[in-house]
Coordinates of C-alpha atoms in Angstrom, one line a residue:
Chain A
M1320 CA 21.1 -14.0 3.4
P1321 CA 19.3 -16.8 5.4
N1322 CA 18.2 -20.0 3.8
T1323 CA 14.6 -19.6 4.9
K1324 CA 12.4 -16.8 3.7
P1325 CA 11.8 -13.9 6.0
T1326 CA 8.3 -13.6 7.5
V1327 CA 5.7 -10.9 7.3
E1328 CA 3.2 -10.2 10.1
V1329 CA 0.6 -7.5 10.7
C1330 CA -0.5 -6.0 14.0
F1331 CA -3.8 -4.1 13.6
A1332 CA -3.5 -2.1 16.8
P1333 CA -1.0 -1.3 19.6
P1334 CA -2.3 -3.8 22.2
L1335 CA -1.6 -6.7 19.7
Y1336 CA 2.1 -5.7 19.3
E1337 CA 3.4 -7.6 22.3
Y1338 CA 1.7 -10.8 21.2
K1339 CA 3.2 -10.8 17.7
L1340 CA 4.8 -14.1 16.6
T1341 CA 7.9 -12.4 15.3
Q1342 CA 10.3 -11.7 18.2
E1343 CA 13.7 -11.8 16.6
N1344 CA 15.5 -10.3 13.7
Y1345 CA 12.8 -7.9 12.5
I1346 CA 12.1 -4.5 11.1
T1347 CA 8.9 -2.9 12.4
V1348 CA 7.1 -0.6 10.0
V1349 CA 5.0 1.9 11.9
V1350 CA 1.9 3.0 10.0
D1351 CA -0.4 6.0 10.8
I1352 CA -1.8 6.9 7.4
L1353 CA -4.1 9.8 8.8
R1354 CA -1.6 11.5 9.4
A1355 CA 1.6 11.0 11.3
S1356 CA 3.4 8.5 9.0
T1357 CA 2.4 10.4 5.9
S1358 CA 3.6 13.7 7.5
I1359 CA 7.0 12.1 8.5
C1360 CA 7.6 10.9 4.9
T1361 CA 6.5 14.3 3.5
A1362 CA 8.8 16.2 5.9
L1363 CA 11.9 14.2 5.0
Y1364 CA 11.1 14.3 1.3
N1365 CA 10.8 18.0 1.5
G1366 CA 14.2 18.4 3.1
A1367 CA 13.8 18.2 6.8
N1368 CA 17.1 17.0 8.5
K1369 CA 15.5 14.8 11.0
I1370 CA 12.4 14.2 13.1
I1371 CA 12.5 13.4 16.8
P1372 CA 9.3 11.6 17.7
V1373 CA 8.3 12.1 21.4
P1374 CA 5.4 10.4 23.1
T1375 CA 4.2 13.3 25.3
V1376 CA 3.4 17.0 25.1
D1377 CA 5.6 17.6 28.1
I1378 CA 8.7 16.2 26.4
A1379 CA 7.8 18.2 23.2
S1380 CA 7.6 21.4 25.4
T1381 CA 11.2 21.0 26.5
Y1382 CA 12.2 21.8 22.9
I1383 CA 10.6 25.3 22.9
G1384 CA 13.1 28.0 22.0
T1385 CA 15.8 25.5 21.0
G1386 CA 15.6 26.0 17.3
Y1387 CA 13.6 22.9 16.6
L1388 CA 10.3 23.1 14.7
I1389 CA 7.6 21.7 17.0
A1390 CA 4.9 19.7 15.3
G1391 CA 2.0 18.0 17.2
E1392 CA -1.6 17.4 17.8
R1393 CA -3.9 15.7 20.3
E1394 CA -7.3 14.5 19.1
G1395 CA -6.5 16.0 15.7
I1396 CA -6.0 19.5 17.1
K1397 CA -2.7 21.4 16.7
L1398 CA -1.0 21.9 20.1
D1399 CA -0.7 25.4 21.4
I1400 CA 3.1 25.0 21.7
A1401 CA 3.4 23.7 18.2
D1402 CA 4.6 25.5 15.0
L1403 CA 3.0 22.9 12.9
G1404 CA 0.0 20.5 13.4
N1405 CA 0.0 17.0 11.9
S1406 CA -1.2 17.7 8.3
P1407 CA 1.3 16.6 5.7
T1408 CA 0.4 19.8 3.7
Q1409 CA 2.1 21.8 6.4
F1410 CA 5.4 20.0 5.9
T1411 CA 6.3 22.0 2.8
K1412 CA 9.8 22.7 1.6
E1413 CA 9.3 26.3 2.7
N1414 CA 8.5 25.2 6.2
V1415 CA 10.9 22.3 6.8
M1416 CA 13.9 22.5 4.5
G1417 CA 17.1 22.1 6.6
R1418 CA 15.1 22.1 9.8
S1419 CA 15.0 19.5 12.6
I1420 CA 11.5 18.7 13.9
V1421 CA 10.1 17.4 17.2
M1422 CA 6.8 15.6 16.7
T1423 CA 4.2 14.3 19.1
T1424 CA 0.8 13.0 18.0
T1425 CA -2.2 11.1 19.4
N1426 CA -1.3 7.7 18.1
G1427 CA 1.6 7.6 15.7
T1428 CA 4.4 8.8 18.0
Q1429 CA 3.2 6.4 20.7
T1430 CA 3.5 3.5 18.3
I1431 CA 7.0 4.5 17.3
E1432 CA 7.9 4.4 21.0
M1433 CA 6.5 0.9 21.3
A1434 CA 8.3 -0.2 18.1
K1435 CA 11.7 0.5 19.5
T1436 CA 12.1 -3.2 20.6
A1437 CA 12.6 -4.0 16.9
D1438 CA 16.1 -4.3 15.4
Q1439 CA 15.1 -1.5 13.0
V1440 CA 12.1 0.8 12.8
A1441 CA 10.8 2.3 9.5
I1442 CA 7.9 4.5 8.7
G1443 CA 5.3 3.4 6.1
A1444 CA 2.5 5.3 4.3
F1445 CA 1.0 5.2 0.8
V1446 CA 3.1 8.2 -0.1
N1447 CA 6.3 6.0 0.2
I1448 CA 4.9 2.5 -0.4
S1449 CA 6.9 1.5 -3.4
I1450 CA 10.3 2.6 -2.3
L1451 CA 9.6 1.2 1.2
A1452 CA 8.6 -2.2 -0.2
E1453 CA 11.8 -2.3 -2.3
W1454 CA 13.9 -1.4 0.7
L1455 CA 12.2 -4.0 2.9
I1456 CA 12.8 -6.7 0.3
A1457 CA 16.4 -5.7 0.0
Q1458 CA 16.9 -6.1 3.8
H1459 CA 16.1 -9.9 3.7
T1460 CA 14.8 -9.8 7.2
N1461 CA 11.4 -10.4 9.0
V1462 CA 8.9 -7.6 8.8
V1463 CA 6.2 -6.6 11.3
I1464 CA 3.7 -4.0 10.0
F1465 CA 2.5 -2.2 13.0
C1466 CA -0.7 -0.2 12.6
S1467 CA -1.2 2.7 15.0
G1468 CA -5.0 2.6 14.8
W1469 CA -6.9 5.0 17.0
K1470 CA -6.6 4.9 20.8
N1471 CA -5.7 1.2 20.9
K1472 CA -8.4 0.2 18.4
M1473 CA -7.8 -0.9 14.8
N1474 CA -8.8 1.5 12.0
L1475 CA -9.5 0.9 8.3
E1476 CA -6.9 3.2 6.8
D1477 CA -3.9 1.7 8.5
S1478 CA -5.3 -1.9 7.9
V1479 CA -5.8 -1.5 4.2
F1480 CA -2.3 0.0 3.9
A1481 CA -1.0 -3.0 5.7
G1482 CA -2.7 -5.1 3.0
A1483 CA -1.3 -3.1 0.2
L1484 CA 2.3 -3.4 1.6
C1485 CA 1.9 -7.1 2.2
E1486 CA 0.8 -7.5 -1.4
K1487 CA 4.0 -5.9 -2.6
L1488 CA 6.2 -8.0 -0.2
L1489 CA 4.4 -11.3 -1.1
A1490 CA 4.3 -10.6 -4.8
N1491 CA 7.5 -12.4 -5.7
N1492 CA 7.2 -15.1 -3.0
E1493 CA 10.1 -13.6 -1.1
F1494 CA 8.3 -13.5 2.3
E1495 CA 6.3 -16.0 4.2
N1496 CA 2.9 -15.0 5.5
I1497 CA 2.7 -16.3 9.1
C1498 CA -0.5 -15.0 10.4
D1499 CA -4.2 -14.6 9.7
S1500 CA -3.8 -10.8 10.1
V1501 CA -1.8 -10.7 6.9
S1502 CA -4.6 -12.6 5.1
A1503 CA -7.3 -10.3 6.6
A1504 CA -5.3 -7.2 5.5
L1505 CA -4.9 -8.5 2.0
D1506 CA -8.6 -9.2 1.8
L1507 CA -9.5 -5.7 3.1
W1508 CA -7.1 -4.2 0.6
S1509 CA -8.7 -6.2 -2.2
I1510 CA -11.9 -4.4 -1.5
A1511 CA -10.5 -1.0 -0.8
R1512 CA -8.2 -0.7 -3.8
R1513 CA -11.2 -0.5 -6.2
D1514 CA -11.7 3.1 -5.1
L1515 CA -9.5 3.9 -2.0
N1516 CA -10.9 7.4 -1.5
H1517 CA -14.4 6.2 -1.6
Y1518 CA -13.6 3.2 0.7
I1519 CA -12.0 5.4 3.3
N1520 CA -15.1 7.6 3.5
K1521 CA -16.5 5.1 6.0
A1522 CA -13.4 5.2 8.2
L1523 CA -14.3 6.9 11.5
H1524 CA -11.1 8.9 11.6
N1525 CA -11.7 10.2 8.1
Q1526 CA -15.1 11.4 9.4
R1527 CA -13.4 12.9 12.5
L1528 CA -10.9 14.8 10.4
T1529 CA -13.5 16.0 7.9
R1530 CA -15.6 17.4 10.8
M1531 CA -12.4 19.3 11.9
G1532 CA -11.9 20.7 8.3
F1533 CA -8.9 18.5 7.4
E1534 CA -10.6 16.7 4.6
D1535 CA -8.3 18.3 2.0
V1536 CA -5.4 16.2 3.2
I1537 CA -7.0 12.9 2.9
P1538 CA -6.6 12.3 -0.9
Y1539 CA -2.9 13.1 -0.5
C1540 CA -2.6 10.6 2.4
L1541 CA -4.1 7.9 0.1
S1542 CA -1.9 8.6 -2.9
N1543 CA 1.0 6.3 -3.8
D1544 CA 4.6 7.5 -4.0
L1545 CA 4.3 11.2 -3.6
A1546 CA 7.1 11.3 -1.0
P1547 CA 9.4 8.5 -2.0
V1548 CA 11.8 8.3 1.0
V1549 CA 12.4 5.5 3.6
P1550 CA 12.3 7.1 7.0
V1551 CA 14.1 5.0 9.6
L1552 CA 14.8 5.5 13.3
K1553 CA 18.5 6.0 14.2
D1554 CA 19.5 6.9 17.8
N1555 CA 15.9 8.0 18.5
E1556 CA 15.8 10.3 15.4
I1557 CA 14.0 9.6 12.2
V1558 CA 16.2 10.2 9.2
K1559 CA 16.3 9.0 5.6
A1560 CA 17.6 5.4 5.2
Chain B
M395 CA -36.4 0.6 25.3
P396 CA -34.0 3.6 25.0
N397 CA -34.5 6.4 22.6
T398 CA -31.2 6.0 20.9
K399 CA -30.2 2.8 19.0
P400 CA -28.0 0.3 20.8
T401 CA -24.5 0.1 19.5
V402 CA -22.5 -2.8 18.0
E403 CA -18.7 -3.2 18.3
V404 CA -16.2 -5.9 17.4
C405 CA -13.0 -6.9 19.2
F406 CA -10.9 -9.1 17.0
A407 CA -8.7 -10.5 19.8
P408 CA -8.5 -10.5 23.6
P409 CA -5.9 -7.7 24.0
L410 CA -8.3 -5.3 22.4
Y411 CA -11.2 -6.0 24.8
E412 CA -10.2 -3.6 27.5
Y413 CA -10.0 -0.8 24.9
K414 CA -13.5 -1.3 23.5
L415 CA -15.6 1.9 23.3
T416 CA -18.6 0.2 24.9
Q417 CA -18.2 0.3 28.6
E418 CA -21.8 0.3 29.9
N419 CA -25.1 -1.6 29.4
Y420 CA -23.8 -4.3 27.1
I421 CA -23.9 -7.9 26.2
T422 CA -20.7 -9.5 25.2
V423 CA -20.9 -12.3 22.6
V424 CA -18.0 -14.7 23.0
V425 CA -16.9 -16.3 19.7
D426 CA -14.5 -19.2 19.2
I427 CA -15.7 -20.9 16.0
L428 CA -13.0 -23.6 15.9
R429 CA -14.2 -24.9 18.3
A430 CA -15.2 -23.9 21.8
S431 CA -18.3 -21.7 21.0
T432 CA -19.5 -24.2 18.5
S433 CA -19.1 -27.1 21.0
I434 CA -21.0 -25.1 23.8
C435 CA -24.0 -24.5 21.5
T436 CA -23.9 -28.1 20.4
A437 CA -23.8 -29.5 24.0
L438 CA -26.7 -27.4 25.1
Y439 CA -28.7 -28.2 22.0
N440 CA -28.1 -31.9 22.6
G441 CA -29.5 -31.7 26.2
A442 CA -26.6 -30.9 28.5
N443 CA -27.9 -29.2 31.6
K444 CA -25.1 -26.6 31.9
I445 CA -21.5 -26.0 31.1
I446 CA -19.0 -24.5 33.6
P447 CA -16.2 -22.8 31.7
V448 CA -13.0 -22.7 33.7
P449 CA -9.8 -21.0 32.6
T450 CA -7.2 -23.5 33.8
V451 CA -6.5 -27.2 33.7
D452 CA -5.9 -27.1 37.5
I453 CA -9.4 -25.9 38.2
A454 CA -10.9 -28.5 35.8
S455 CA -9.0 -31.2 37.7
T456 CA -10.9 -30.4 40.9
Y457 CA -14.0 -31.7 39.2
I458 CA -12.6 -35.3 38.7
G459 CA -14.9 -37.9 40.3
T460 CA -17.7 -35.4 41.0
G461 CA -20.1 -36.6 38.4
Y462 CA -19.3 -33.8 35.9
L463 CA -18.2 -34.5 32.4
I464 CA -14.8 -32.9 31.9
A465 CA -14.2 -31.5 28.4
G466 CA -11.0 -29.8 27.5
E467 CA -8.0 -29.3 25.3
R468 CA -4.7 -27.4 25.1
E469 CA -3.2 -26.6 21.7
G470 CA -6.0 -28.6 20.2
I471 CA -5.1 -31.9 22.0
K472 CA -7.7 -33.5 24.5
L473 CA -6.5 -33.3 28.1
D474 CA -5.6 -36.5 29.8
I475 CA -8.0 -35.7 32.6
A476 CA -10.9 -35.1 30.1
D477 CA -13.8 -37.3 29.1
L478 CA -14.3 -35.2 26.0
G479 CA -12.0 -33.0 23.9
N480 CA -13.2 -29.9 22.2
S481 CA -14.8 -31.2 19.0
P482 CA -18.5 -30.5 18.6
T483 CA -19.0 -34.0 17.2
Q484 CA -18.2 -35.4 20.7
F485 CA -21.0 -33.4 22.3
T486 CA -23.7 -35.9 21.1
K487 CA -27.0 -36.6 22.8
E488 CA -25.6 -39.9 23.9
N489 CA -22.7 -38.2 25.6
V490 CA -24.2 -35.1 27.1
M491 CA -28.0 -35.5 27.6
G492 CA -28.8 -34.5 31.2
R493 CA -25.1 -34.0 32.1
S494 CA -23.3 -31.1 33.5
I495 CA -20.0 -30.3 31.8
V496 CA -16.8 -28.6 33.0
M497 CA -14.9 -27.1 30.1
T498 CA -11.4 -25.6 29.6
T499 CA -9.9 -24.7 26.3
T500 CA -6.9 -22.9 24.9
N501 CA -8.7 -19.7 23.9
G502 CA -12.5 -19.8 24.3
T503 CA -12.8 -20.3 28.0
Q504 CA -10.2 -17.6 28.7
T505 CA -12.3 -15.2 26.7
I506 CA -15.4 -16.1 28.6
E507 CA -13.5 -15.3 31.8
M508 CA -12.5 -11.9 30.5
A509 CA -16.1 -11.2 29.2
K510 CA -17.5 -11.4 32.7
T511 CA -17.3 -7.6 33.1
A512 CA -20.3 -7.4 30.7
D513 CA -23.9 -7.2 32.0
Q514 CA -24.6 -10.4 30.1
V515 CA -22.4 -12.9 28.3
A516 CA -23.7 -15.0 25.4
I517 CA -22.0 -17.5 23.2
G518 CA -22.0 -17.1 19.4
A519 CA -21.2 -19.5 16.5
F520 CA -22.4 -20.1 13.0
V521 CA -24.4 -23.1 14.4
N522 CA -26.6 -20.6 16.4
I523 CA -26.3 -17.4 14.5
S524 CA -29.9 -16.8 13.5
I525 CA -31.5 -17.4 16.9
L526 CA -28.7 -15.5 18.6
A527 CA -29.2 -12.4 16.3
E528 CA -33.0 -12.5 17.0
W529 CA -32.3 -12.7 20.8
L530 CA -29.7 -9.9 20.7
I531 CA -32.1 -7.6 18.7
A532 CA -34.9 -8.4 21.3
Q533 CA -32.6 -7.3 24.2
H534 CA -32.4 -3.7 22.9
T535 CA -29.0 -3.2 24.4
N536 CA -25.4 -2.6 23.2
V537 CA -23.5 -5.6 21.8
V538 CA -19.8 -6.3 21.9
I539 CA -18.7 -9.2 19.7
F540 CA -15.6 -10.6 21.3
C541 CA -13.5 -12.9 19.1
S542 CA -11.2 -15.3 21.0
G543 CA -8.6 -15.5 18.2
W544 CA -5.6 -17.7 18.8
K545 CA -3.2 -16.9 21.6
N546 CA -4.0 -13.2 21.7
K547 CA -3.9 -12.8 17.9
M548 CA -6.9 -12.3 15.6
N549 CA -8.0 -15.2 13.4
L550 CA -10.0 -15.4 10.2
E551 CA -12.8 -17.7 11.3
D552 CA -13.9 -15.6 14.3
S553 CA -13.5 -12.4 12.4
V554 CA -15.7 -13.4 9.5
F555 CA -18.3 -14.8 12.0
A556 CA -18.3 -11.3 13.6
G557 CA -19.0 -9.8 10.2
A558 CA -21.9 -12.3 9.6
L559 CA -23.4 -11.5 13.0
C560 CA -23.0 -7.7 12.4
E561 CA -24.7 -8.0 9.1
K562 CA -27.8 -9.5 10.8
L563 CA -27.8 -6.9 13.6
L564 CA -27.4 -4.0 11.2
A565 CA -29.9 -5.3 8.5
N566 CA -32.9 -3.5 9.9
N567 CA -31.0 -0.5 11.1
E568 CA -31.7 -1.4 14.7
F569 CA -28.0 -1.0 15.8
E570 CA -25.4 1.7 15.4
N571 CA -22.0 0.7 14.0
I572 CA -19.5 2.6 16.2
C573 CA -16.1 1.3 15.1
D574 CA -14.0 0.5 12.1
S575 CA -13.7 -3.1 13.4
V576 CA -17.4 -3.6 12.5
S577 CA -16.8 -2.3 9.0
A578 CA -13.7 -4.5 8.6
A579 CA -15.6 -7.6 9.8
L580 CA -18.4 -6.9 7.4
D581 CA -15.9 -6.5 4.5
L582 CA -14.2 -9.8 5.4
W583 CA -17.5 -11.5 5.6
S584 CA -18.5 -10.1 2.2
I585 CA -15.5 -12.1 0.7
A586 CA -15.8 -15.2 2.9
R587 CA -19.5 -15.7 2.4
R588 CA -19.0 -16.6 -1.3
D589 CA -17.6 -20.0 -0.2
L590 CA -17.0 -20.1 3.5
N591 CA -15.4 -23.6 3.6
H592 CA -13.0 -22.6 0.8
Y593 CA -12.2 -19.3 2.5
I594 CA -11.4 -20.8 5.8
N595 CA -8.9 -23.2 4.2
K596 CA -6.4 -20.4 4.5
A597 CA -7.0 -19.8 8.2
L598 CA -4.0 -21.0 10.2
H599 CA -6.1 -22.7 12.9
N600 CA -7.9 -24.7 10.2
Q601 CA -4.5 -25.9 8.9
R602 CA -3.5 -26.7 12.5
L603 CA -6.7 -28.7 13.2
T604 CA -6.3 -30.5 9.8
R605 CA -2.8 -31.6 10.7
M606 CA -4.2 -33.0 13.9
G607 CA -6.9 -35.0 12.0
F608 CA -9.8 -32.8 13.1
E609 CA -10.7 -31.6 9.6
D610 CA -14.0 -33.5 9.7
V611 CA -15.5 -31.0 12.3
I612 CA -14.7 -27.9 10.3
P613 CA -17.7 -27.9 7.8
Y614 CA -20.0 -28.4 10.8
C615 CA -18.4 -25.4 12.6
L616 CA -19.1 -23.3 9.5
S617 CA -22.7 -24.3 9.1
N618 CA -25.6 -22.0 10.1
D619 CA -28.2 -22.9 12.6
L620 CA -27.5 -26.6 13.3
A621 CA -27.6 -26.0 17.1
P622 CA -30.2 -23.2 17.5
V623 CA -29.9 -22.3 21.2
V624 CA -28.7 -19.1 22.9
P625 CA -26.1 -20.0 25.6
V626 CA -25.8 -17.4 28.3
L627 CA -23.7 -17.2 31.4
K628 CA -25.7 -17.2 34.7
D629 CA -23.8 -17.4 38.0
N630 CA -20.7 -18.6 36.2
E631 CA -22.6 -21.4 34.4
I632 CA -23.5 -21.5 30.8
V633 CA -27.2 -22.4 30.3
K634 CA -29.9 -21.9 27.7
A635 CA -31.3 -18.3 27.7

């Protein structure tokens, strides 16, 4: 355990990741609330063996007929080659228990690819926030919360989650806040927490998903601790910590 | 005047600028509240003829002995070659009336360089916010508010200014909000506006400037309409609109 406190930093969108202050000894927490990080937590909680995140549809295609479940979307729409889309409600025990899953999504799996420069990569969502915070605190190392956003722009749902997670990490003064992004995330969360479902109504990706008929998954994605596992990347596979 | 409303978008830091949704028919408003954009407004308001923003110290050096005032800093410290640093309090009538100024700063002048892809570039700060908003509304074109941040990261002071400016643009329903960054900026501003000077105490660059003895300029930088001019870029020179 080091003498100085570990630091916490937030990146609101992928283009900001290379400019983060934290460059050594850190865990990156990848966030894609609607829906990849929520789905990954749900799949592992419901008994999936592992999830292999891949950045492109082409790579996902190479797993056809290999026994892997293929999960994936682009622009929110399930891929033709996929068994499952990217809705956490599809990652039921019946669908995923004992299975290995290959996943590719518009934003989340790209972010995981970028995050691999970290010493460790974990997956964060409201559905695993408490156990994730406890696990991060126990690691005694620097944390970078990496929001996937939407096509290289920030989004509200990932940003307010970053604030909620920062609040838990900073609550007992065990981390040092080293950037204005943390302060901004905490402020956004202070507004959103009053009524998170109502707040996220104004998020553009919520509106996009609602137009596509996925609005039923949003309250689940915004609920705390429904899939209490800590997904971490090991040898390019996401497994329970 | 087009049939559809013009759009407003916010970029919280330079790496996000190339991914903005707005790619045609737009004015970019460059923001660097502490201190470049505030100083530019102040200089023009106090009678400077024009300001030539240059990205590097080397380019600024080529103006030595040419009759231009040289203004510039790196990491907050006035350059050896400069007549003036980057504090708006230095751009007094006595110092700048009738003069042409070459300026290079850590963040703001880099942002101006990047912004040149826009159809028009304007400079925004609290000290010119009302006249700037009026001018932007009168242009009936899309607006991108481009925050300089600090070394490619977002900062609080530019972000809450973006929110304050968005509020003015959206007040009469004359612009369309097309990104979550606008919503986030508005939310941050809704908190900061209660006591802006107190709010900005937690901004890291405020703390940096205070350590360097520049804390006297911060209340000025956070005051509305003390330098009511609209600086715009014309042929690589910043002049009054």
